[in-house]
Amino acid sequence: MLYFYIMDMKRLIEESKKYLMNTYNRYPIVLRKGRGMKVWGSDGKEYLDFVAGIAVNCLGHCHPKVAVALQKQAQRLLHVSNLYYIEPQIKLAKLMIERSFADRVFFCNSGAEANEAAIKLARKYAKEHIGHNRYEIITAQGSFHGRTLAALSATGQEKFHKGFEPLVPGFKHVPFNDITAIKKTITKHTCAVMLEPIQGEIGVRMPVKNYFKEVRHVCDEHGLLLILDEVQTGIGRTGKLFAYEHFGIKPDIMSLAKALGGGAAIGAMLAKDSVAASFQPGSHAATFGGNPLACAAAVATMETLLEDNFILDNCSRMGKYFMKNLERLKKEFPSVIADIRGLGLMLGMELTKAGNPIVSKCIDRGVLINCVSGNVLRFMPPLIVTEKEIDYLIDMLEDIFGRLS
Ligand SMILES: Cc1ncc(COP(=O)(O)O)c(C=O)c1O
């Protein structure tokens, strides 16, 4: 029987290589089922998931409340146009607005789309309120804002630009954590500064103390908008609902996606009333944006996440526990581990060597982790992860590193 499942997996992988565009370097497993922290391959092998769909499955896989909400909504109403009012969309908007700096939300389907909406809103607002020639957005080197053309142009990593030039004009990239660089880059064309609270894709790069306070101050001084890309940090990942809450500031515009739907595809762009007012009927739209199905999943996700703060507390506690154990490994293997960083359950371990062989070893032993920037292991489990599950990964890494040195 196992032979049959392994052959079936091989067939699926061959067909994937034959029929899908070759846009991902995939690990050779097919995932078929998930519950909580666990996923199972099509060959029946069990894995502990410290990737969580890259910060998507915040409540774990197939959380019963999300699954039931999707089932019920699927039987009631799958899709209607934004030409009409949509019940779960209104409910979700209210939940988000009541708990954020924002007054208004626009729904879309992904992080890149949320950033496109943010960029468009910033440009339109600036033209109307700051000056006709205001369109430039300052973003950070090492940032990642998505793969659509404007989000890609905002992204401060050349490797993602290659082959797609000419990029959308109007983006200037400055070193992250360098307030002087932002000040020097502001011109009479600047309309906004756009940053991730923690840079995820470059390898979990943390902001230095007071960086965001200073950025907020500079934006206020020059009448610029502050756009925070919370696509990866948002919806509890850092132990607070939104990462900006750690920094004692509020943005003018924020983008969200990933964890918002607990696994369903949904993105959102939020703004203060004064800024949001620059979007009027016809300014922007998305056919599937705020779709009843995705919104029903997101309502269930948000309600579950906010119930008694239990999950956010768990994220903070487990984040600290995880960090402490990663630091211990760093002390034990100083020649392999260069740095540990992160906040809540968004953690990175910078290695002195390539990370992918470690990821493959973990997969072989039944744990999913992820590697970014070639040598940073990134850990972003569901926010419901337990000490026991963290111990399991730490023991495994200890054993793997022990065999390396
Ligand atoms: C900070 C950030 N912004 C935007 C995106 C793009 O999101 P999506 O892949 O949903 O378009 C990502 C994806 O990793 C991200 O981490």
XYZ file of C-alpha atoms and ligand atoms in Angstrom, residues 54 109-113 115 144-147 196 200-201 229-232 257-258, ligand 1:
36
model
C 4.410 31.313 4.865
C -7.127 39.030 -2.885
C -3.417 39.079 -2.064
C -0.564 41.012 -0.514
C 0.687 42.355 -3.826
C -2.807 43.578 -4.663
C 0.140 47.057 -1.888
C 9.560 42.718 -0.354
C 6.170 44.040 -1.434
C 4.981 41.493 -4.009
C 5.328 40.428 -7.640
C 7.556 46.538 6.374
C 10.446 39.132 6.247
C 11.656 37.857 2.908
C 3.140 46.667 4.623
C 1.845 44.289 7.295
C 1.166 41.494 4.840
C 3.523 39.187 6.736
C -3.171 39.601 3.396
C -1.643 36.214 4.306
C 5.711 41.933 3.353
C 5.062 41.302 2.144
N 4.375 42.090 1.315
C 3.773 41.590 0.229
C 3.854 40.244 -0.083
C 3.167 39.706 -1.286
O 2.040 38.979 -0.913
P 1.318 38.017 -1.955
O 2.249 36.888 -2.240
O 0.062 37.597 -1.245
O 1.041 38.826 -3.169
C 4.561 39.395 0.767
C 4.691 37.973 0.468
O 5.534 37.264 0.953
C 5.192 39.945 1.917
O 5.883 39.176 2.764
